[in-house]
Amino acid sequence: TVESAELFFGLSVTGIAPLAEIKTNKTARAGDLVILTKPIGAGMVSTAVKAGLAAPEDSLGMGLSMARLNRAAAESMVRHNASAATDVTGFGLAGHALGVARESGVDIRIDWEKIPLLGGAKEAYETGLVAAGAYANLKAYAPMMVNRRADFEAVNLFLCDPQTSGGLLIFADAKNAEKIMAEIGGLFPGSAIIGEVLEGSGRLAVD
């Protein structure tokens, strides 16, 4: 199914987890805050790497972000009673946030200025090095997105940028969100509270 000059390998992981500790994308609640644990932009930076145009420090920064496991953040969100969670991978921040909005029957509002970006992501975008998957994601998710920004075209592509080994989106009330951030801030550079959950019907608003 894939033709590539690079070698790929696949694997699957199975395990057992206590039901009480499982967080799904179906239980976000209006009033929750939205935590993003890792910067986005891996699709753009990796496209620059493939083109031989990424700065060494940006390539290294992306690799370190990918290698950072989500375990500590996952344990923290369980400890502090997060309402819901999902990862941010191939469908981009927008696609995975919309999955939560749809399944939970809510709207999600995010503040673009609070979203962390990997070093080199803006430069890759400005050079036209946008992963093809970002355009595919945008085509699928644009009808459910309301972007009020003047630079909405660029912002939407960043939000739809496909991530590899991305972070988590964690949904928790304000008190617990602050506790989670206090625990993970030093472990996940760039982690941030990026928005909130509103009453609604499955849309993503961007300010």
Coordinates of C-alpha atoms in Angstrom, one line a residue:
T1 CA 0.0 0.0 0.0
V2 CA 3.0 2.3 0.3
E3 CA 5.8 3.0 -2.2
S4 CA 8.8 4.7 -0.6
A5 CA 12.5 5.0 -0.8
E6 CA 12.7 4.6 3.0
L7 CA 12.1 1.4 4.9
F8 CA 8.9 1.1 6.9
F9 CA 7.9 -1.3 9.6
G10 CA 4.6 -1.9 11.4
L11 CA 3.7 -3.2 14.7
S12 CA 0.7 -3.6 17.0
V13 CA 0.5 -3.3 20.8
T14 CA -2.1 -5.0 23.0
G15 CA -2.6 -4.6 26.8
I16 CA -4.9 -4.4 29.7
A17 CA -6.1 -1.2 31.4
P18 CA -8.5 -0.5 34.3
L19 CA -11.8 0.6 32.8
A20 CA -12.0 3.5 35.3
E21 CA -8.7 5.0 33.9
I22 CA -9.7 4.9 30.2
K23 CA -10.3 8.3 28.7
T24 CA -12.2 8.5 25.5
N25 CA -13.1 11.3 23.0
K26 CA -16.9 11.0 23.9
T27 CA -17.0 12.7 27.3
A28 CA -15.8 16.3 26.9
R29 CA -18.0 18.7 28.8
A30 CA -19.0 22.3 28.2
G31 CA -16.7 24.4 30.4
D32 CA -13.7 22.1 30.1
L33 CA -10.4 23.7 29.1
V34 CA -8.3 22.1 26.3
I35 CA -4.6 21.2 26.9
L36 CA -2.2 20.4 24.1
T37 CA 0.9 18.6 25.3
K38 CA 3.2 18.9 22.3
P39 CA 3.9 21.5 19.6
I40 CA 2.4 20.9 16.1
G41 CA 4.1 21.4 12.7
A42 CA 5.8 18.0 12.3
G43 CA 4.3 17.5 8.9
M44 CA 5.8 20.7 7.6
V45 CA 9.2 20.3 9.3
S46 CA 9.5 16.7 8.1
T47 CA 8.7 17.8 4.5
A48 CA 11.5 20.3 4.8
V49 CA 13.8 17.5 6.1
K50 CA 13.0 15.4 3.1
A51 CA 13.7 18.3 0.8
G52 CA 17.1 18.9 2.5
L53 CA 16.0 22.4 3.5
A54 CA 15.5 22.0 7.3
A55 CA 17.9 23.6 9.7
P56 CA 19.7 21.0 11.8
E57 CA 18.4 22.4 15.0
D58 CA 14.8 22.2 13.7
S59 CA 15.3 18.6 12.6
L60 CA 16.7 17.7 16.0
G61 CA 13.9 19.6 17.8
M62 CA 11.2 17.7 15.8
G63 CA 13.0 14.4 16.6
L64 CA 13.1 15.1 20.3
S65 CA 9.4 16.0 20.3
M66 CA 8.5 12.8 18.5
A67 CA 10.6 10.7 20.9
R68 CA 9.0 12.3 24.0
L69 CA 6.5 9.7 25.3
N70 CA 3.0 10.7 26.3
R71 CA 2.9 8.5 29.3
A72 CA 3.5 11.1 32.0
A73 CA 0.8 13.3 30.6
A74 CA -1.6 10.4 30.4
E75 CA -0.9 9.4 34.0
S76 CA -1.4 13.0 35.1
M77 CA -4.8 13.3 33.3
V78 CA -6.0 10.2 35.0
R79 CA -4.8 11.3 38.4
H80 CA -6.6 14.6 38.0
N81 CA -9.9 13.4 36.5
A82 CA -9.7 14.6 33.0
S83 CA -13.1 14.5 31.2
A84 CA -11.8 13.2 27.9
A85 CA -8.7 12.9 25.7
T86 CA -7.4 12.0 22.3
D87 CA -4.0 12.0 20.6
V88 CA -3.0 14.3 17.8
T89 CA -1.6 12.3 14.8
G90 CA -2.4 11.9 11.1
F91 CA -5.7 13.9 11.1
G92 CA -4.0 17.0 12.6
L93 CA -5.0 19.1 15.5
A94 CA -8.2 20.1 13.7
G95 CA -9.3 16.6 12.8
H96 CA -8.7 15.1 16.2
A97 CA -10.4 18.1 18.0
L98 CA -13.4 17.7 15.7
G99 CA -13.5 14.0 16.6
V100 CA -14.0 15.0 20.2
A101 CA -16.5 17.7 19.4
R102 CA -18.5 15.3 17.2
E103 CA -18.5 12.4 19.6
S104 CA -19.1 14.5 22.7
G105 CA -21.8 16.7 21.1
V106 CA -20.0 19.9 21.9
D107 CA -18.2 22.8 20.1
I108 CA -14.5 23.5 20.8
R109 CA -13.0 27.0 20.6
I110 CA -9.2 27.3 20.3
D111 CA -7.0 30.3 20.5
W112 CA -4.4 30.1 17.7
E113 CA -2.0 32.4 19.5
K114 CA -1.7 29.9 22.3
I115 CA -0.8 26.9 20.1
P116 CA 2.9 26.0 20.2
L117 CA 4.7 25.3 16.9
L118 CA 7.8 23.3 16.3
G119 CA 10.9 25.3 15.3
G120 CA 11.1 25.5 11.5
A121 CA 7.4 25.0 10.9
K122 CA 6.7 28.6 9.9
E123 CA 9.7 28.7 7.7
A124 CA 8.6 25.4 6.0
Y125 CA 5.2 26.8 5.4
E126 CA 6.6 30.1 3.9
T127 CA 8.8 28.0 1.6
G128 CA 5.7 26.0 0.4
L129 CA 6.8 22.8 2.1
V130 CA 3.4 21.7 3.2
A131 CA 2.6 18.0 3.6
A132 CA 0.1 16.6 1.1
G133 CA -1.9 15.2 4.0
A134 CA -2.6 18.7 5.3
Y135 CA -4.5 19.6 2.2
A136 CA -6.4 16.3 2.3
N137 CA -7.3 17.0 6.0
L138 CA -8.4 20.5 5.2
K139 CA -10.7 19.4 2.5
A140 CA -12.3 17.0 4.9
Y141 CA -12.6 19.3 7.9
A142 CA -13.1 22.8 6.5
P143 CA -16.9 22.5 6.5
M144 CA -16.9 22.0 10.3
M145 CA -14.3 24.7 11.0
V146 CA -15.2 28.4 11.7
N147 CA -12.0 30.4 11.5
R148 CA -12.4 34.1 12.3
R149 CA -8.8 35.1 11.7
A150 CA -7.6 37.3 8.8
D151 CA -4.8 34.7 8.2
F152 CA -7.2 31.8 8.2
E153 CA -5.8 30.1 5.2
A154 CA -2.4 29.6 6.8
V155 CA -3.8 28.8 10.2
N156 CA -6.1 26.2 8.8
L157 CA -3.2 24.4 7.1
F158 CA -1.2 24.3 10.3
L159 CA -4.3 23.0 12.2
C160 CA -4.6 20.3 9.6
D161 CA -0.9 19.4 9.4
P162 CA -0.6 15.7 10.0
Q163 CA 1.6 14.8 13.1
T164 CA 3.7 11.8 13.7
S165 CA 4.0 10.8 17.4
G166 CA 2.1 14.0 18.3
G167 CA 0.9 15.1 21.7
L168 CA -2.4 14.6 23.6
L169 CA -5.4 16.8 23.7
I170 CA -6.7 16.7 27.2
F171 CA -10.0 18.0 28.4
A172 CA -10.6 18.9 32.0
D173 CA -12.4 21.5 34.2
A174 CA -10.4 24.6 35.0
K175 CA -9.2 23.4 38.4
N176 CA -7.9 20.0 37.2
A177 CA -6.5 21.5 34.0
E178 CA -4.3 23.7 36.1
K179 CA -3.1 20.8 38.2
I180 CA -2.3 18.8 35.0
M181 CA -0.3 21.7 33.6
A182 CA 1.6 22.2 36.9
E183 CA 2.7 18.5 36.7
I184 CA 3.6 18.3 33.0
G185 CA 4.8 21.8 32.2
G186 CA 8.4 20.9 32.9
L187 CA 8.2 17.6 31.1
F188 CA 6.5 18.8 27.9
P189 CA 8.1 22.1 26.7
G190 CA 5.5 24.1 24.9
S191 CA 2.5 22.4 26.4
A192 CA -0.3 24.8 26.8
I193 CA -4.0 25.4 27.5
I194 CA -5.2 26.3 24.0
G195 CA -9.0 26.6 24.3
E196 CA -12.3 25.7 25.8
V197 CA -15.3 23.5 25.3
L198 CA -18.7 25.1 24.6
E199 CA -22.2 23.9 24.2
G200 CA -22.7 23.0 20.6
S201 CA -23.0 20.3 17.9
G202 CA -19.6 19.2 16.7
R203 CA -17.8 22.3 15.3
L204 CA -14.4 23.8 15.8
A205 CA -14.0 27.6 16.2
V206 CA -10.6 29.3 15.8
D207 CA -9.9 32.8 17.1

